[in-house]
Coordinates of C-alpha atoms in Angstrom, one line a residue:
X1380 CA 52.3 -32.3 -9.2
X1381 CA 55.0 -32.3 -6.4
X1382 CA 54.1 -28.8 -5.0
X1383 CA 51.9 -28.1 -2.0
X1384 CA 51.0 -25.1 0.1
X1385 CA 51.4 -27.1 3.3
X1386 CA 54.1 -29.8 3.5
X1387 CA 53.9 -30.8 7.2
X1388 CA 51.5 -33.9 7.4
X1389 CA 50.7 -33.2 11.1
X1390 CA 49.6 -29.6 10.3
X1391 CA 47.6 -31.0 7.4
X1392 CA 45.7 -33.6 9.4
X1393 CA 44.9 -31.5 12.4
X1394 CA 43.9 -28.5 10.2
X1395 CA 41.6 -30.6 8.1
X1396 CA 39.9 -32.0 11.2
X1397 CA 39.4 -28.6 12.8
X1398 CA 37.9 -27.2 9.6
X1399 CA 35.0 -29.7 9.9
X1400 CA 33.9 -28.3 13.2
X1401 CA 33.3 -24.9 11.6
X1402 CA 31.0 -26.5 9.1
X1403 CA 29.1 -28.7 11.6
X1404 CA 28.7 -27.4 15.2
X1405 CA 27.8 -30.9 16.5
X1406 CA 31.4 -32.1 15.9
X1407 CA 34.4 -31.8 18.2
X1408 CA 38.1 -32.4 17.5
X1409 CA 40.5 -34.1 19.8
X1410 CA 43.8 -32.7 18.5
X1411 CA 46.2 -34.9 20.4
X1412 CA 44.3 -38.1 19.4
X1413 CA 43.7 -36.8 15.9
X1414 CA 40.0 -37.8 16.0
X1415 CA 36.7 -36.1 15.5
X1416 CA 33.5 -37.1 17.0
X1417 CA 29.7 -36.4 17.1
X1418 CA 29.2 -35.0 20.6
X1419 CA 25.4 -35.3 20.4
X1420 CA 25.4 -39.1 19.8
X1421 CA 22.8 -41.3 21.3
X1422 CA 24.4 -43.4 24.1
X1423 CA 21.6 -45.9 23.9
X1424 CA 22.6 -46.9 20.3
X1425 CA 25.7 -48.7 19.1
X1426 CA 28.5 -46.2 18.4
X1427 CA 29.9 -46.6 14.9
X1428 CA 33.4 -45.5 14.4
X1429 CA 35.9 -45.7 11.6
X1430 CA 39.2 -44.3 10.5
X1431 CA 42.5 -44.9 8.8
X1432 CA 45.3 -43.0 7.1
X1433 CA 44.7 -39.4 6.1
X1434 CA 44.8 -38.4 2.4
X1435 CA 41.4 -40.1 1.5
X1436 CA 39.2 -37.2 2.5
X1437 CA 36.2 -37.0 2.8
X1438 CA 36.8 -40.6 4.0
X1439 CA 36.5 -40.9 6.9
X1440 CA 36.2 -37.7 8.9
X1441 CA 33.6 -36.0 6.8
X1442 CA 31.2 -38.8 7.4
X1443 CA 30.9 -38.2 11.1
X1444 CA 27.5 -36.8 12.1
X1445 CA 24.0 -37.7 12.9
X1446 CA 22.8 -40.7 10.9
X1447 CA 26.3 -41.9 10.0
X1448 CA 29.6 -42.3 12.0
X1449 CA 30.0 -41.4 15.7
X1450 CA 33.7 -40.8 15.4
X1451 CA 36.7 -41.3 13.1
X1452 CA 40.4 -41.6 14.0
X1453 CA 43.1 -40.3 11.6
X1454 CA 46.6 -41.5 11.1
X1455 CA 49.2 -39.6 9.2
X1456 CA 49.0 -39.5 5.4
X1457 CA 48.5 -43.1 4.1
X1458 CA 49.3 -44.5 7.6
X1459 CA 47.0 -46.1 10.1
X1460 CA 46.3 -44.5 13.4
X1461 CA 47.7 -46.3 16.5
X1462 CA 45.5 -48.5 18.7
X1463 CA 45.9 -45.9 21.5
X1464 CA 44.3 -43.3 19.3
X1465 CA 41.6 -45.7 18.3
X1466 CA 40.8 -46.7 21.9
X1467 CA 40.7 -43.0 22.9
X1468 CA 38.2 -42.4 20.1
X1469 CA 36.1 -45.4 21.2
X1470 CA 36.1 -44.1 24.8
X1471 CA 35.0 -40.7 23.7
X1472 CA 31.8 -42.0 22.2
X1473 CA 31.3 -45.1 24.5
X1474 CA 27.9 -46.6 24.4
X1475 CA 26.0 -49.1 26.6
X1476 CA 25.1 -50.9 23.3
X1477 CA 28.7 -51.4 22.3
X1478 CA 30.9 -50.2 19.5
X1479 CA 31.1 -51.2 15.8
X1480 CA 34.5 -50.5 14.3
X1481 CA 34.7 -50.3 10.5
X1482 CA 38.0 -50.0 8.6
X1483 CA 39.2 -50.6 5.1
X1484 CA 40.9 -53.9 4.4
X1485 CA 44.6 -52.9 4.6
X1486 CA 47.0 -54.8 6.8
X1487 CA 48.0 -51.8 8.9
X1488 CA 44.4 -50.6 9.4
X1489 CA 43.2 -54.1 10.3
X1490 CA 45.9 -54.8 12.8
X1491 CA 45.6 -51.5 14.7
X1492 CA 41.8 -51.4 14.7
X1493 CA 41.7 -55.1 15.7
X1494 CA 44.1 -54.4 18.6
X1495 CA 41.8 -51.6 19.8
X1496 CA 38.8 -53.9 19.6
X1497 CA 40.5 -56.6 21.5
X1498 CA 41.4 -54.1 24.2
X1499 CA 37.8 -53.1 24.5
X1500 CA 36.7 -56.8 24.8
X1501 CA 39.4 -57.4 27.4
X1502 CA 37.9 -54.5 29.4
X1503 CA 34.5 -56.2 29.3
X1504 CA 33.0 -53.9 26.7
X1505 CA 31.2 -55.0 23.5
X1506 CA 33.1 -54.3 20.3
X1507 CA 33.2 -55.8 16.8
X1508 CA 35.3 -55.1 13.8
X1509 CA 34.3 -55.2 10.1
X1510 CA 37.0 -54.8 7.5
X1511 CA 35.6 -53.7 4.2
X1512 CA 37.1 -55.1 1.0
X1513 CA 35.4 -54.3 -2.3
X1514 CA 38.2 -54.0 -4.9
X1515 CA 38.2 -56.6 -7.8
X1516 CA 41.2 -55.5 -9.8
X1517 CA 43.9 -57.5 -8.0
X1518 CA 41.9 -60.7 -8.0
X1519 CA 41.8 -63.7 -5.8
X1520 CA 45.1 -65.3 -7.0
X1521 CA 47.2 -62.2 -6.3
X1522 CA 45.4 -60.9 -3.2
X1523 CA 45.7 -64.4 -1.6
X1524 CA 45.0 -64.5 2.1
X1525 CA 45.0 -60.7 2.4
X1526 CA 41.7 -60.4 0.5
X1527 CA 40.2 -57.6 -1.4
X1528 CA 41.4 -54.0 -0.8
X1529 CA 39.0 -51.4 0.7
X1530 CA 37.8 -48.7 -1.7
X1531 CA 34.8 -46.3 -2.0
X1532 CA 32.4 -49.1 -1.1
X1533 CA 33.5 -48.5 2.5
X1534 CA 31.5 -45.3 2.5
X1535 CA 28.3 -47.2 1.7
X1536 CA 29.0 -49.4 4.7
X1537 CA 29.4 -46.3 6.9
X1538 CA 26.1 -45.0 5.7
X1539 CA 24.2 -48.3 6.2
X1540 CA 25.7 -48.9 9.7
X1541 CA 25.0 -45.4 10.8
X1542 CA 21.4 -45.4 9.7
X1543 CA 20.7 -48.9 11.1
X1544 CA 22.3 -47.9 14.5
X1545 CA 19.9 -44.9 14.7
X1546 CA 17.1 -47.4 14.5
X1547 CA 18.4 -49.2 17.5
X1548 CA 19.7 -52.3 15.8
X1549 CA 22.0 -54.2 18.1
X1550 CA 25.7 -54.8 17.5
X1551 CA 25.5 -58.3 16.2
X1552 CA 22.8 -57.2 13.7
X1553 CA 25.0 -54.3 12.5
X1554 CA 27.8 -56.7 11.9
X1555 CA 25.6 -59.0 9.9
X1556 CA 24.2 -56.1 7.9
X1557 CA 27.7 -54.7 7.1
X1558 CA 29.1 -58.0 6.0
X1559 CA 26.1 -58.7 3.8
X1560 CA 26.6 -55.4 2.2
X1561 CA 30.3 -56.0 1.6
X1562 CA 29.5 -59.4 0.1
X1563 CA 27.4 -57.6 -2.5
X1564 CA 29.9 -54.8 -3.5
X1565 CA 32.5 -54.6 -6.2
X1566 CA 34.8 -51.7 -7.0
X1567 CA 37.6 -50.7 -9.4
X1568 CA 39.7 -47.6 -9.9
X1569 CA 41.6 -46.2 -12.9
X1570 CA 44.2 -43.5 -12.6
X1571 CA 46.4 -41.4 -15.0
X1572 CA 49.2 -40.7 -12.4
X1573 CA 50.7 -41.4 -9.1
X1574 CA 50.1 -38.8 -6.4
X1575 CA 52.8 -37.0 -4.4
X1576 CA 52.6 -37.1 -0.6
X1577 CA 53.2 -33.8 1.1
X1578 CA 56.5 -33.7 3.0
X1579 CA 58.2 -36.2 0.7
X1580 CA 60.9 -35.3 -1.8
X1581 CA 60.3 -34.9 -5.5
X1582 CA 59.5 -38.1 -7.4
X1583 CA 62.0 -39.7 -9.7
X1584 CA 61.1 -40.6 -13.3
X1585 CA 60.8 -44.2 -12.3
X1586 CA 58.0 -43.3 -9.8
X1587 CA 56.0 -41.3 -12.5
X1588 CA 53.8 -42.7 -15.2
X1589 CA 54.5 -41.7 -18.7
X1590 CA 52.2 -39.2 -20.4
X1591 CA 50.6 -41.9 -22.5
X1592 CA 50.3 -44.4 -19.7
X1593 CA 47.6 -45.2 -17.1
X1594 CA 47.0 -47.7 -14.3
X1595 CA 43.9 -49.9 -14.3
X1596 CA 42.9 -51.0 -10.8
X1597 CA 45.2 -48.5 -9.0
X1598 CA 44.9 -48.5 -5.2
X1599 CA 44.4 -45.5 -3.1
X1600 CA 48.0 -45.4 -1.8
X1601 CA 49.7 -45.4 -5.2
X1602 CA 49.7 -49.2 -5.2
X1603 CA 49.7 -50.9 -8.6
X1604 CA 46.5 -52.4 -10.0
X1605 CA 46.1 -55.2 -12.4
X1606 CA 48.1 -53.6 -15.2
X1607 CA 49.5 -50.5 -16.9
X1608 CA 47.9 -49.6 -20.2
X1609 CA 49.7 -47.6 -22.9
X1610 CA 48.5 -45.8 -25.0
X1611 CA 45.6 -44.6 -22.9
X1612 CA 42.4 -46.0 -24.3
X1613 CA 39.3 -44.0 -25.1
X1614 CA 36.9 -43.5 -22.2
X1615 CA 34.4 -45.8 -23.8
X1616 CA 37.0 -48.6 -24.1
X1617 CA 38.3 -48.0 -20.5
X1618 CA 34.8 -48.0 -19.0
X1619 CA 33.9 -51.3 -20.9
X1620 CA 37.1 -52.9 -19.5
X1621 CA 36.3 -51.7 -16.0
X1622 CA 32.7 -53.0 -16.1
X1623 CA 33.9 -56.3 -17.5
X1624 CA 36.1 -56.8 -14.4
X1625 CA 33.2 -55.9 -12.2
X1626 CA 30.6 -58.0 -13.9
X1627 CA 32.1 -60.8 -16.0
X1628 CA 31.1 -64.1 -14.3
X1629 CA 33.5 -66.1 -16.5
X1630 CA 36.4 -64.4 -14.9
X1631 CA 36.7 -66.7 -11.9
X1632 CA 39.5 -64.6 -10.4
X1633 CA 37.3 -61.6 -10.1
X1634 CA 33.7 -62.8 -10.1
X1635 CA 33.0 -61.8 -6.5
X1636 CA 29.3 -60.7 -7.0
X1637 CA 26.8 -62.0 -9.5
X1638 CA 25.0 -58.9 -10.7
X1639 CA 22.5 -59.1 -13.6
X1640 CA 19.8 -57.0 -15.3
X1641 CA 17.1 -58.2 -12.9
X1642 CA 18.9 -56.9 -9.8
X1643 CA 18.4 -53.7 -7.9
X1644 CA 21.8 -51.9 -8.1
X1645 CA 23.4 -48.8 -6.6
X1646 CA 26.1 -47.1 -8.6
X1647 CA 28.8 -45.0 -6.8
X1648 CA 31.1 -42.9 -9.0
X1649 CA 34.1 -41.8 -7.0
X1650 CA 36.5 -39.0 -7.9
X1651 CA 39.9 -39.9 -6.7
X1652 CA 40.5 -36.2 -5.9
X1653 CA 42.1 -34.7 -9.0
X1654 CA 39.6 -34.9 -11.9
X1655 CA 37.8 -31.7 -12.7
X1656 CA 34.1 -31.8 -12.0
X1657 CA 33.5 -31.3 -15.7
X1658 CA 35.5 -34.4 -16.7
X1659 CA 34.3 -36.5 -13.8
X1660 CA 30.7 -35.8 -14.6
X1661 CA 31.2 -36.8 -18.2
X1662 CA 32.9 -40.0 -17.1
X1663 CA 30.0 -40.8 -14.8
X1664 CA 27.5 -40.3 -17.6
X1665 CA 29.6 -42.7 -19.8
X1666 CA 29.5 -45.4 -17.0
X1667 CA 25.7 -45.1 -16.7
X1668 CA 25.3 -45.4 -20.5
X1669 CA 27.6 -48.4 -20.7
X1670 CA 25.8 -50.2 -17.9
X1671 CA 22.5 -49.7 -19.7
X1672 CA 23.7 -50.6 -23.2
X1673 CA 26.1 -53.4 -22.4
X1674 CA 24.4 -55.1 -19.4
X1675 CA 20.8 -53.7 -19.3
X1676 CA 21.6 -52.5 -15.7
X1677 CA 19.7 -49.4 -14.6
X1678 CA 20.8 -48.3 -11.1
X1679 CA 18.1 -47.3 -8.7
X1680 CA 20.4 -44.9 -7.0
X1681 CA 23.5 -43.1 -8.3
X1682 CA 25.9 -41.3 -6.1
X1683 CA 28.6 -39.4 -8.0
X1684 CA 31.2 -37.3 -6.2
X1685 CA 34.3 -37.3 -4.0
X1686 CA 34.0 -40.1 -1.6
X1687 CA 37.3 -41.9 -1.1
X1688 CA 40.3 -40.0 -2.6
X1689 CA 44.0 -40.6 -3.0
X1690 CA 45.0 -37.0 -2.2
X1691 CA 44.7 -35.3 -5.6
X1692 CA 44.6 -38.5 -7.5
X1693 CA 44.0 -38.1 -11.2
X1694 CA 41.5 -40.8 -11.6
X1695 CA 38.1 -42.3 -10.8
X1696 CA 36.5 -45.4 -9.4
X1697 CA 33.3 -47.4 -10.0
X1698 CA 31.4 -49.2 -7.3
X1699 CA 28.4 -51.4 -7.9
X1700 CA 26.3 -52.5 -4.9
X1701 CA 23.7 -55.2 -5.4
X1702 CA 20.8 -54.3 -3.1
X1703 CA 18.3 -56.9 -4.3
X1704 CA 18.1 -59.0 -1.2
X1705 CA 16.8 -58.0 2.2
X1706 CA 18.8 -58.7 5.3
X1707 CA 16.8 -60.4 8.1
X1708 CA 17.8 -59.2 11.5
X1709 CA 16.0 -60.6 14.5
X1710 CA 13.0 -61.5 12.3
X1711 CA 12.8 -58.2 10.6
X1712 CA 13.7 -57.7 6.9
X1713 CA 16.0 -54.7 6.4
X1714 CA 16.3 -52.9 3.0
X1715 CA 19.7 -51.5 2.0
X1716 CA 18.0 -48.8 -0.1
X1717 CA 15.8 -47.7 2.8
X1718 CA 18.9 -47.2 4.9
X1719 CA 20.8 -45.3 2.2
X1720 CA 17.8 -43.0 1.8
X1721 CA 17.7 -42.2 5.5
X1722 CA 18.5 -38.5 6.3
X1723 CA 22.0 -37.8 7.5
X1724 CA 23.9 -34.8 8.9
X1725 CA 27.4 -35.6 7.8
X1726 CA 29.3 -33.0 5.7
X1727 CA 30.6 -35.6 3.3
X1728 CA 27.2 -36.9 2.3
X1729 CA 25.7 -33.9 0.6
X1730 CA 23.3 -35.7 -1.7
X1731 CA 19.7 -34.6 -1.8
X1732 CA 16.9 -37.0 -2.6
X1733 CA 13.6 -35.7 -4.0
X1734 CA 10.5 -36.1 -1.9
X1735 CA 9.0 -38.1 -4.9
X1736 CA 11.5 -40.8 -5.5
X1737 CA 9.2 -42.4 -8.1
X1738 CA 9.7 -39.4 -10.4
X1739 CA 11.2 -40.3 -13.8
X1740 CA 13.8 -38.5 -15.9
X1741 CA 12.3 -37.0 -19.0
X1742 CA 13.9 -36.1 -22.4
X1743 CA 13.9 -32.4 -23.3
X1744 CA 12.0 -32.0 -26.6
X1745 CA 12.2 -28.3 -27.3
X1746 CA 14.2 -27.6 -30.4
X1747 CA 17.3 -25.4 -29.9
X1748 CA 17.2 -24.4 -33.6
X1749 CA 16.1 -20.8 -34.2
X1750 CA 12.7 -20.4 -35.9
X1751 CA 13.3 -17.6 -38.4
X1752 CA 10.6 -15.6 -40.1
X1753 CA 10.0 -16.8 -43.6
X1754 CA 11.6 -13.9 -45.5
X1755 CA 12.9 -14.5 -49.0
X1756 CA 15.2 -12.3 -51.1
X1757 CA 13.7 -10.8 -54.3
X1758 CA 17.0 -11.5 -56.1
X1759 CA 19.4 -14.4 -56.3
X1760 CA 23.2 -14.7 -56.1
X1761 CA 25.7 -16.7 -58.2
X1762 CA 25.6 -19.7 -55.9
X1763 CA 28.8 -21.5 -57.1
X1764 CA 30.9 -18.3 -57.2
X1765 CA 29.9 -17.3 -53.7
X1766 CA 30.6 -20.9 -52.5
X1767 CA 34.1 -20.7 -53.9
X1768 CA 34.7 -17.3 -52.3
X1769 CA 33.5 -18.4 -48.9
X1770 CA 35.5 -21.7 -49.0
X1771 CA 38.7 -19.8 -49.9
X1772 CA 38.1 -17.3 -47.0
X1773 CA 37.5 -20.1 -44.5
X1774 CA 40.6 -22.0 -45.6
X1775 CA 42.6 -18.9 -45.1
X1776 CA 41.4 -18.7 -41.5
X1777 CA 42.2 -22.4 -40.9
X1778 CA 45.7 -21.9 -42.3
X1779 CA 46.2 -18.9 -40.0
X1780 CA 45.2 -20.8 -36.8
X1781 CA 48.7 -21.8 -35.6
X1782 CA 50.0 -18.2 -35.7
X1783 CA 46.9 -16.8 -34.1
X1784 CA 47.1 -19.5 -31.3
X1785 CA 50.7 -18.7 -30.7
X1786 CA 50.1 -15.0 -30.1
X1787 CA 47.0 -15.7 -28.1
X1788 CA 48.9 -18.1 -25.9
X1789 CA 51.5 -15.3 -25.2
X1790 CA 49.0 -12.5 -24.5
X1791 CA 45.6 -14.2 -23.8
X1792 CA 44.1 -17.6 -22.9
X1793 CA 45.2 -19.5 -26.1
X1794 CA 41.8 -20.3 -27.4
X1795 CA 41.2 -17.6 -30.0
X1796 CA 42.8 -19.5 -32.9
X1797 CA 41.0 -22.8 -32.3
X1798 CA 37.7 -21.0 -31.8
X1799 CA 38.1 -19.3 -35.2
X1800 CA 39.1 -22.5 -36.8
X1801 CA 36.0 -24.3 -35.4
X1802 CA 33.9 -21.5 -36.8
X1803 CA 35.6 -21.6 -40.2
X1804 CA 35.3 -25.4 -40.4
X1805 CA 31.6 -25.2 -39.5
X1806 CA 30.9 -22.5 -42.2
X1807 CA 32.9 -24.6 -44.8
X1808 CA 30.9 -27.7 -44.0
X1809 CA 27.7 -25.8 -44.3
X1810 CA 28.7 -24.2 -47.6
X1811 CA 29.6 -27.6 -49.0
X1812 CA 26.2 -29.0 -48.0
X1813 CA 22.9 -29.0 -49.8
X1814 CA 21.6 -26.5 -47.3
X1815 CA 23.7 -23.8 -49.1
X1816 CA 21.3 -21.7 -51.2
X1817 CA 21.2 -18.8 -53.7
X1818 CA 19.0 -16.6 -51.5
X1819 CA 21.3 -13.9 -50.0
X1820 CA 19.1 -13.2 -47.0
X1821 CA 18.7 -16.8 -46.0
X1822 CA 22.4 -17.5 -46.8
X1823 CA 23.8 -14.8 -44.5
X1824 CA 21.2 -15.7 -41.8
X1825 CA 22.2 -19.4 -42.0
X1826 CA 25.9 -18.6 -41.8
X1827 CA 25.2 -16.5 -38.7
X1828 CA 23.5 -19.5 -37.1
X1829 CA 26.4 -21.8 -38.0
X1830 CA 28.9 -19.3 -36.4
X1831 CA 26.7 -19.3 -33.2
X1832 CA 26.6 -23.1 -33.1
X1833 CA 30.4 -23.6 -33.7
X1834 CA 32.1 -20.7 -32.0
X1835 CA 32.0 -20.4 -28.2
X1836 CA 33.5 -18.0 -25.7
X1837 CA 33.6 -14.2 -26.0
X1838 CA 34.9 -14.1 -29.6
X1839 CA 32.2 -16.6 -30.7
X1840 CA 29.5 -14.3 -29.2
X1841 CA 31.0 -11.2 -30.9
X1842 CA 31.2 -12.8 -34.3
X1843 CA 27.6 -14.2 -34.0
X1844 CA 26.2 -10.8 -33.0
X1845 CA 28.1 -9.2 -35.9
X1846 CA 26.8 -11.7 -38.5
X1847 CA 23.3 -11.6 -37.2
X1848 CA 23.5 -7.8 -37.6
X1849 CA 25.0 -8.4 -41.1
X1850 CA 22.1 -10.6 -42.0
X1851 CA 19.6 -7.9 -41.0
X1852 CA 21.6 -5.4 -43.0
X1853 CA 21.3 -7.6 -46.1
X1854 CA 17.6 -8.0 -45.6
X1855 CA 16.9 -4.3 -45.1
X1856 CA 18.9 -3.4 -48.2
X1857 CA 17.3 -6.0 -50.5
X1858 CA 13.8 -5.1 -49.4
X1859 CA 14.5 -1.5 -50.4
X1860 CA 16.9 -1.7 -53.3
X1861 CA 16.3 -5.2 -54.7
X1862 CA 19.9 -5.5 -56.1
X1863 CA 23.0 -7.5 -55.1
X1864 CA 25.9 -5.1 -55.3
X1865 CA 29.0 -3.9 -53.5
X1866 CA 26.8 -1.2 -51.9
X1867 CA 24.6 -3.9 -50.4
X1868 CA 27.6 -5.6 -48.8
X1869 CA 29.1 -2.3 -47.5
X1870 CA 25.8 -1.1 -46.0
X1871 CA 25.2 -4.5 -44.4
X1872 CA 28.7 -4.4 -42.9
X1873 CA 28.0 -1.0 -41.5
X1874 CA 24.8 -2.1 -40.0
X1875 CA 26.6 -5.1 -38.5
X1876 CA 29.2 -2.9 -37.0
X1877 CA 26.6 -0.7 -35.4
X1878 CA 24.8 -3.8 -34.0
X1879 CA 28.1 -5.0 -32.5
X1880 CA 28.8 -1.6 -30.9
X1881 CA 25.5 -1.9 -29.0
X1882 CA 26.9 -4.8 -27.0
X1883 CA 30.7 -4.1 -26.6
X1884 CA 32.6 -1.1 -25.5
X1885 CA 35.6 -2.1 -27.6
X1886 CA 36.7 0.5 -30.1
X1887 CA 39.9 1.0 -32.2
X1888 CA 42.8 1.5 -29.9
X1889 CA 41.6 -1.0 -27.2
X1890 CA 43.7 -3.8 -28.7
X1891 CA 40.8 -6.1 -29.8
X1892 CA 39.4 -7.4 -33.0
X1893 CA 37.9 -3.9 -33.5
X1894 CA 41.3 -2.6 -34.4
X1895 CA 41.1 -4.6 -37.6
X1896 CA 37.4 -4.8 -38.1
X1897 CA 36.4 -1.1 -37.8
X1898 CA 39.1 0.2 -40.3
X1899 CA 38.0 -2.5 -42.7
X1900 CA 34.3 -1.6 -42.6
X1901 CA 34.9 2.1 -42.7
X1902 CA 37.3 1.9 -45.7
X1903 CA 35.0 -0.5 -47.6
X1904 CA 32.0 1.8 -47.0
X1905 CA 34.1 4.8 -48.1
X1906 CA 35.7 3.3 -51.3
X1907 CA 33.8 0.1 -52.2
X1908 CA 37.3 -1.3 -52.7
X1909 CA 37.8 -4.6 -50.8
X1910 CA 41.6 -4.7 -51.4
X1911 CA 42.0 -1.2 -49.9
X1912 CA 39.8 -2.2 -47.0
X1913 CA 41.8 -5.4 -46.4
X1914 CA 45.0 -3.4 -46.3
X1915 CA 43.7 -1.2 -43.5
X1916 CA 42.5 -4.3 -41.6
X1917 CA 46.0 -5.9 -41.8
X1918 CA 47.6 -2.6 -40.7
X1919 CA 45.2 -2.3 -37.8
X1920 CA 45.9 -5.8 -36.7
X1921 CA 49.7 -5.3 -36.8
X1922 CA 49.4 -2.0 -34.8
X1923 CA 47.9 -3.8 -31.8
X1924 CA 51.4 -5.1 -30.9
X1925 CA 52.1 -1.6 -29.6
X1926 CA 48.8 -1.0 -27.8
X1927 CA 47.9 -1.6 -24.2
X1928 CA 44.9 -4.0 -23.8
X1929 CA 41.8 -2.4 -22.2
X1930 CA 39.4 -5.4 -22.5
X1931 CA 39.6 -9.2 -22.3
X1932 CA 42.2 -11.4 -20.5
X1933 CA 45.0 -9.7 -22.3
X1934 CA 44.5 -6.8 -19.8
X1935 CA 46.3 -9.0 -17.2
X1936 CA 49.4 -9.4 -19.3
X1937 CA 52.3 -7.0 -18.9
X1938 CA 52.7 -4.1 -21.4
X1939 CA 56.1 -5.4 -22.3
X1940 CA 54.6 -8.2 -24.4
X1941 CA 54.8 -6.9 -28.0
X1942 CA 52.7 -9.3 -30.0
X1943 CA 49.6 -8.5 -32.2
X1944 CA 46.2 -9.1 -30.8
X1945 CA 44.9 -12.6 -31.8
X1946 CA 41.3 -11.4 -32.4
X1947 CA 42.5 -8.6 -34.7
X1948 CA 44.7 -11.1 -36.6
X1949 CA 41.7 -13.4 -37.0
X1950 CA 39.6 -10.6 -38.6
X1951 CA 42.5 -9.8 -41.0
X1952 CA 42.7 -13.5 -42.0
X1953 CA 39.0 -13.6 -42.7
X1954 CA 38.9 -10.5 -44.9
X1955 CA 42.1 -11.4 -46.7
X1956 CA 40.6 -14.7 -47.6
X1957 CA 37.6 -13.0 -49.2
X1958 CA 39.9 -10.6 -51.0
X1959 CA 41.7 -13.6 -52.6

């Protein structure tokens, strides 16, 4: 997507920094220097600062606060800040115990932050630099002397250093801790597209990935990874390939950390900025499952969210952190996990830990299947004849799906046709199964359950309510009359319609499914003639093209759109199928 609400990088960077002070009153922004700092920092402890190009938020600025970073300095989008900016940030949170500077391992960042550190040393102040590199995708041969790129593992180093600094650990101890952590981290990204940088022109076709293409190992500045993949693999295949690059010890180009099933491991799932929370959460679950099934690795901590982005990057990253070994600092063993569990007051670290960390996940064991009363019909139906009728009707709905979807896309949200098709396929599968029976009460009740299980959204709820009402109508009739007849079906339909009306205000004229359903039921009750009733349903559905919607998303579509209501067309397709 090449469109943005704000296209001036300077406005973006300063505005993003200022927004953080509204969320955390212990933060202050230095607009000229483009840095943010924790103004209540403890001058007796080492100050921990970081920074880099903007566009990776919440890295780095949202990790400033008690228990984490003392300050961060921002460059423009994907560009390192200057050493002057960095030195001003160091000066703002100067400490008698010195300053630890953490940056990601990119040439521009390392040079500018190293220059700032050297200026501090030249002035007689203590300062050390740690450049975090955790990427495995490029490999040793290609990365050469540059080393591994910095990805989301950098945030874990922020957290560890900040927590350790709060405990008074000296500068040299913090450096040892951070480098030990980096030596035990591996990360890899995957992305479906390059990102567009605000303020730049539209991208050419050469700069864009094809629709069926993805990049494995993509960097956080649009840099290429280890390879392009086309067509895009399934998520299970992709996750397996990513974990192989992280964990395969036979790949000497990428075997940076030896992690096995006996190790204590932290998993970080990083959203690169553009995946929906729904998709990202599902991907995270897939990664956990694959770790357990393929490597017998069960992380002791899982952090899943937006840590280090590439603007609105359409991708995700996996970081594995081996926390098995303790780090001995001045005779004291330090646990990575204990530091990660320390409380923090940084906006970008919103993860709660339960007071009882030994609590175990459980498996829900309550059945979601309805427990129906054991009511049987005193009469039976012609099972095979009814099976054929229902299958014909469901096929008619399936065949009508493209037309229904087309009209719903024009005057709705486009899902009515596919919802009806899922319901029809579910009913057809049930009718073909050995669960299909000759008891009319149980049959209609079971079909109502199938509809509820297979149709979602508003239309799914309406159909499920209608058919549950229909099932009750069949039961009431058979318990009184004890005969299967046209009258039974018509009285049950009338009962179903009354049930539906209890839960929806929709009536004929509102441009909904009721414009076809109500005329059908009323005509069938009046005449016992399904063909006459079907004719009125079709006429009612077609008439909706000239009605103004009063309910549903179609309300927001202009009145000049003259297409029939998709829900009404769906009803017509169902009853026409039965009439066949």
